[in-house]
CSV table of C-alpha atoms and ligand atoms in Angstrom, one decimal:
chain,number,residue,atom,x,y,z
A,125,MET,CA,-25.8,32.7,-31.1
A,126,LEU,CA,-22.5,33.2,-32.8
A,127,TYR,CA,-24.0,31.4,-35.8
A,128,ARG,CA,-26.8,33.9,-35.9
A,129,LEU,CA,-24.3,36.8,-35.8
A,130,PHE,CA,-22.4,35.3,-38.7
A,131,SER,CA,-25.6,34.8,-40.6
A,132,SER,CA,-26.6,38.3,-40.0
A,133,LEU,CA,-23.3,39.3,-41.5
A,134,SER,CA,-24.7,37.5,-44.6
A,135,LEU,CA,-21.9,34.9,-44.4
A,136,LYS,CA,-23.1,31.3,-44.9
A,137,THR,CA,-21.4,29.5,-42.0
A,138,PRO,CA,-18.8,30.2,-39.4
A,139,ALA,CA,-16.5,27.9,-41.4
A,140,SER,CA,-16.8,30.2,-44.4
A,141,LEU,CA,-16.0,33.3,-42.3
A,142,PHE,CA,-13.0,31.4,-40.9
A,143,ARG,CA,-11.8,30.7,-44.4
A,144,CYS,CA,-12.3,34.4,-45.3
A,145,ILE,CA,-10.2,35.5,-42.4
A,146,VAL,CA,-7.4,33.0,-43.1
A,147,HIS,CA,-7.3,34.1,-46.7
A,148,ALA,CA,-7.2,37.8,-45.8
A,149,MET,CA,-4.2,37.1,-43.4
A,150,LYS,CA,-2.4,34.8,-45.8
A,151,PRO,CA,0.8,36.4,-47.0
A,152,GLN,CA,0.3,38.2,-50.3
A,153,VAL,CA,3.5,38.1,-52.3
A,154,LEU,CA,4.9,40.0,-55.2
A,155,PHE,CA,8.1,38.6,-56.7
A,156,VAL,CA,10.4,41.4,-57.9
A,157,LEU,CA,12.8,40.4,-60.7
A,158,GLY,CA,15.2,42.0,-63.1
A,159,GLY,CA,18.9,41.9,-64.0
A,160,PRO,CA,21.6,43.0,-61.6
A,161,GLY,CA,21.4,46.8,-61.2
A,162,ALA,CA,17.9,47.0,-62.7
A,163,GLY,CA,16.8,49.0,-59.7
A,164,LYS,CA,14.9,46.4,-57.8
A,165,GLY,CA,16.0,47.4,-54.3
A,166,THR,CA,15.7,51.1,-55.0
A,167,GLN,CA,12.2,50.8,-56.3
A,168,CYS,CA,11.1,48.4,-53.6
A,169,ALA,CA,12.1,51.0,-51.0
A,170,LYS,CA,9.8,53.5,-52.7
A,171,ILE,CA,6.9,50.9,-52.9
A,172,VAL,CA,7.3,50.2,-49.2
A,173,GLU,CA,7.0,53.9,-48.4
A,174,LYS,CA,3.9,54.4,-50.5
A,175,TYR,CA,2.0,51.1,-50.4
A,176,GLY,CA,2.9,49.5,-47.1
A,177,TYR,CA,4.6,46.4,-48.2
A,178,THR,CA,7.4,44.7,-46.4
A,179,HIS,CA,10.5,44.4,-48.5
A,180,LEU,CA,12.5,41.1,-48.3
A,181,SER,CA,15.6,40.9,-50.6
A,182,ALA,CA,16.8,37.4,-51.0
A,183,GLY,CA,20.3,38.8,-51.8
A,184,ASP,CA,20.3,41.0,-48.6
A,185,LEU,CA,19.1,38.0,-46.5
A,186,LEU,CA,21.9,35.8,-48.0
A,187,ARG,CA,24.5,38.5,-47.3
A,188,ALA,CA,23.3,38.8,-43.7
A,189,GLU,CA,23.5,35.1,-43.2
A,190,ARG,CA,27.0,35.1,-44.8
A,191,GLY,CA,28.1,37.6,-42.1
A,192,ARG,CA,26.3,35.9,-39.2
A,193,PRO,CA,29.0,34.6,-36.7
A,194,GLY,CA,28.7,30.9,-36.5
A,195,SER,CA,26.8,30.5,-39.8
A,196,GLN,CA,27.6,27.1,-41.3
A,197,TYR,CA,26.7,28.6,-44.8
A,198,GLY,CA,28.9,31.7,-44.7
A,199,GLU,CA,31.7,30.4,-47.0
A,200,LEU,CA,29.3,28.7,-49.4
A,201,ILE,CA,27.2,31.8,-49.8
A,202,GLU,CA,30.3,34.0,-50.5
A,203,SER,CA,31.5,31.7,-53.2
A,204,TYR,CA,28.1,31.5,-54.9
A,205,ILE,CA,27.7,35.3,-54.7
A,206,ARG,CA,31.2,36.0,-56.1
A,207,ASP,CA,30.6,33.6,-59.0
A,208,GLY,CA,27.1,35.1,-59.7
A,209,LYS,CA,25.6,31.6,-59.1
A,210,ILE,CA,22.3,30.9,-57.3
A,211,VAL,CA,22.6,29.5,-53.8
A,212,PRO,CA,20.7,26.2,-53.2
A,213,VAL,CA,17.1,27.1,-52.4
A,214,LYS,CA,17.0,25.2,-49.1
A,215,ILE,CA,19.1,28.0,-47.6
A,216,THR,CA,17.3,30.9,-49.3
A,217,ILE,CA,13.7,29.7,-48.6
A,218,SER,CA,14.4,29.1,-44.9
A,219,LEU,CA,15.7,32.7,-44.6
A,220,LEU,CA,12.7,34.1,-46.5
A,221,GLU,CA,10.2,32.0,-44.6
A,222,ARG,CA,11.7,33.0,-41.2
A,223,ALA,CA,11.6,36.7,-42.2
A,224,MET,CA,8.0,36.5,-43.3
A,225,ASP,CA,7.0,34.7,-40.1
A,226,GLU,CA,8.8,37.2,-37.9
A,227,THR,CA,7.2,40.1,-39.7
A,228,MET,CA,3.7,38.7,-39.3
A,229,LYS,CA,4.3,37.6,-35.7
A,230,GLU,CA,5.2,41.2,-34.8
A,231,ASN,CA,2.2,42.6,-36.6
A,232,SER,CA,-0.3,40.2,-38.1
A,233,GLU,CA,-1.7,42.9,-40.4
A,234,LYS,CA,1.6,43.1,-42.2
A,235,ASN,CA,0.9,40.4,-44.7
A,236,LYS,CA,2.0,42.1,-48.0
A,237,PHE,CA,5.5,41.2,-49.1
A,238,LEU,CA,7.8,42.2,-51.9
A,239,ILE,CA,10.2,39.3,-52.4
A,240,ASP,CA,13.1,40.8,-54.3
A,241,GLY,CA,15.5,38.7,-56.3
A,242,PHE,CA,13.5,35.5,-56.1
A,243,PRO,CA,12.8,33.0,-57.7
A,244,ARG,CA,15.9,33.3,-59.8
A,245,ASN,CA,16.0,29.8,-61.3
A,246,GLU,CA,14.1,26.5,-61.5
A,247,ASP,CA,15.5,25.3,-58.1
A,248,ASN,CA,14.3,28.5,-56.4
A,249,LEU,CA,10.8,28.1,-58.0
A,250,GLN,CA,10.5,24.5,-57.0
A,251,GLY,CA,11.7,25.2,-53.5
A,252,TRP,CA,9.0,27.9,-53.2
A,253,ASN,CA,6.3,25.7,-54.6
A,254,THR,CA,7.3,22.8,-52.3
A,255,ASN,CA,7.5,24.9,-49.1
A,256,MET,CA,5.0,27.7,-49.6
A,257,ASP,CA,2.2,26.2,-51.7
A,258,GLY,CA,-1.0,27.0,-49.9
A,259,LYS,CA,0.8,29.2,-47.3
A,260,ALA,CA,1.2,32.3,-49.4
A,261,GLU,CA,-0.4,33.7,-52.5
A,262,VAL,CA,1.8,35.1,-55.4
A,263,LYS,CA,-0.2,37.9,-57.0
A,264,PHE,CA,2.2,38.8,-59.8
A,265,VAL,CA,5.8,39.3,-60.8
A,266,LEU,CA,7.1,42.8,-61.1
A,267,PHE,CA,9.8,42.8,-63.8
A,268,PHE,CA,12.3,45.6,-64.1
A,269,ASP,CA,13.5,45.3,-67.6
A,270,CYS,CA,16.6,46.9,-69.0
A,271,SER,CA,19.5,46.1,-71.3
A,272,ASN,CA,22.6,44.2,-70.1
A,273,GLU,CA,24.7,47.3,-70.9
A,274,VAL,CA,22.6,49.5,-68.5
A,275,CYS,CA,22.8,46.7,-65.8
A,276,ILE,CA,26.6,46.5,-66.1
A,277,ASN,CA,27.2,50.2,-66.0
A,278,ARG,CA,25.0,50.8,-63.0
A,279,CYS,CA,26.6,48.0,-61.0
A,280,LEU,CA,30.1,49.2,-61.9
A,281,GLU,CA,29.1,52.7,-60.7
A,282,ARG,CA,27.6,51.2,-57.6
A,283,GLY,CA,30.8,49.1,-57.1
A,284,LYS,CA,32.8,52.3,-56.4
A,285,SER,CA,31.1,52.6,-53.0
A,286,SER,CA,28.9,49.4,-52.4
A,287,GLY,CA,31.8,47.3,-51.0
A,288,ARG,CA,30.0,44.3,-52.7
A,289,SER,CA,32.3,41.5,-53.7
A,290,ASP,CA,30.2,41.0,-56.9
A,291,ASP,CA,30.0,44.5,-58.3
A,292,ASN,CA,33.1,44.0,-60.5
A,293,LYS,CA,33.4,43.3,-64.2
A,294,GLU,CA,34.3,39.6,-63.8
A,295,SER,CA,31.4,38.8,-61.4
A,296,LEU,CA,29.0,40.9,-63.4
A,297,GLU,CA,29.5,38.9,-66.5
A,298,LYS,CA,28.6,35.8,-64.6
A,299,ARG,CA,25.6,37.4,-63.0
A,300,ILE,CA,24.3,38.6,-66.4
A,301,LYS,CA,24.8,35.1,-67.8
A,302,THR,CA,22.9,33.6,-64.8
A,303,PHE,CA,20.1,36.1,-65.4
A,304,LEU,CA,19.7,35.3,-69.1
A,305,GLU,CA,20.1,31.5,-68.7
A,306,SER,CA,18.3,30.9,-65.4
A,307,THR,CA,16.0,33.8,-64.4
A,308,ARG,CA,14.6,34.8,-67.8
A,309,PRO,CA,12.9,31.4,-68.3
A,310,ILE,CA,11.2,31.8,-64.9
A,311,ILE,CA,9.9,35.2,-65.9
A,312,GLU,CA,8.7,33.6,-69.2
A,313,GLN,CA,6.8,30.9,-67.3
A,314,TYR,CA,4.9,33.5,-65.3
A,315,GLN,CA,4.4,35.5,-68.5
A,316,LYS,CA,2.5,32.6,-70.0
A,317,VAL,CA,0.0,32.7,-67.2
A,318,GLY,CA,-0.4,36.4,-67.4
A,319,LYS,CA,1.3,37.1,-64.1
A,320,VAL,CA,4.1,39.5,-65.2
A,321,ARG,CA,4.0,43.3,-64.9
A,322,THR,CA,6.9,44.8,-66.9
A,323,VAL,CA,8.4,48.2,-66.2
A,324,ASP,CA,11.0,49.8,-68.4
A,325,ALA,CA,13.8,50.1,-65.9
A,326,SER,CA,16.3,52.0,-68.1
A,327,LYS,CA,14.7,55.3,-67.3
A,328,SER,CA,15.4,57.6,-64.4
A,329,LEU,CA,14.4,56.6,-60.8
A,330,ASP,CA,11.4,58.9,-60.8
A,331,GLU,CA,10.2,57.9,-64.3
A,332,VAL,CA,10.4,54.2,-63.3
A,333,PHE,CA,8.5,54.8,-60.1
A,334,ALA,CA,5.8,56.7,-62.1
A,335,GLU,CA,5.3,53.4,-64.1
A,336,VAL,CA,5.4,51.4,-60.9
A,337,GLN,CA,2.7,53.5,-59.3
A,338,LYS,CA,0.3,53.0,-62.3
A,339,ILE,CA,0.5,49.2,-61.6
A,340,PHE,CA,0.1,49.5,-57.8
A,341,ASP,CA,-2.7,52.0,-57.9
A,342,LYS,CA,-4.6,49.5,-60.0
A,343,GLU,CA,-3.7,46.2,-58.4
A,344,GLY,CA,-1.2,46.6,-55.6
B,546,LIG,O1,19.7,40.4,-55.8
B,546,LIG,P1,21.1,40.6,-55.5
B,546,LIG,O2,21.8,41.3,-56.7
B,546,LIG,O3,21.4,41.2,-54.2
B,546,LIG,O4,21.8,39.2,-55.4
B,546,LIG,C1,23.2,39.0,-55.2
B,546,LIG,C2,23.6,37.6,-55.3
B,546,LIG,O5,23.0,36.8,-54.3
B,546,LIG,C3,23.2,36.9,-56.6
B,546,LIG,O6,24.1,37.1,-57.7
B,546,LIG,C4,23.3,35.4,-56.1
B,546,LIG,O7,24.6,35.0,-56.1
B,546,LIG,C5,22.7,35.5,-54.7
B,546,LIG,N1,21.3,35.2,-54.7
B,546,LIG,C6,21.0,33.9,-54.8
B,546,LIG,N2,19.6,33.5,-54.8
B,546,LIG,C7,18.7,34.4,-54.8
B,546,LIG,C8,19.0,35.8,-54.7
B,546,LIG,C9,20.4,36.2,-54.7
B,546,LIG,O8,21.8,33.0,-54.8
B,546,LIG,N3,17.4,34.1,-54.9
B,547,LIG,MG1,19.2,44.2,-54.6
């Protein structure tokens, strides 16, 4: 009887319906990349408001883990962050995977994620592929593009009130270097397969969001 019901829904078999449902519920992921201070977090907050994504910032998750009493990784994370280096993916991927699971456990319809600040290097990308292949679908990379100068000035300005141990000149130089040497090549890999959507991030917050909306209205 169930089979007849599925057939009448013009689906071939219950198995194909099952595959359809699993696919629909599979986490849909957008990676959000850009230099430090490019506006990733700010724009993600606006995307969440308008398009119903869940925002997961790798940096925020690492900072929370750094401050969690009893964390065995607290000191390691702090030293990586201060030096603008990328924390080993084993740590980051477990935080991301847990956050995704918790979000979907709470509400199984919340399966659209903005993963901000990841994958930032080859180790991040391999960790994602090893752990998440088949479990989540990466739709595209949203790339907030702006000059190093804009990045540095914005972070120094933010540093006046952010309390972040890496919004200072010395750390910023290292973060920019990491971005150019390690993150840029990852963006280029996605570019080669047509999976990057680039936004000029040097403009004002509203102008940048206007560009973002054009992308999301079409394919978000
Ligand atoms: O993205 P955000 O600027 O918050 O990242 C701050 C720092 O967190 C990075 O400079 C890096 O040290 C660390 N991080 C990381 N791996 C990521 C994202 C952030 O090690 N995937
Ligand atoms: Mg951020």
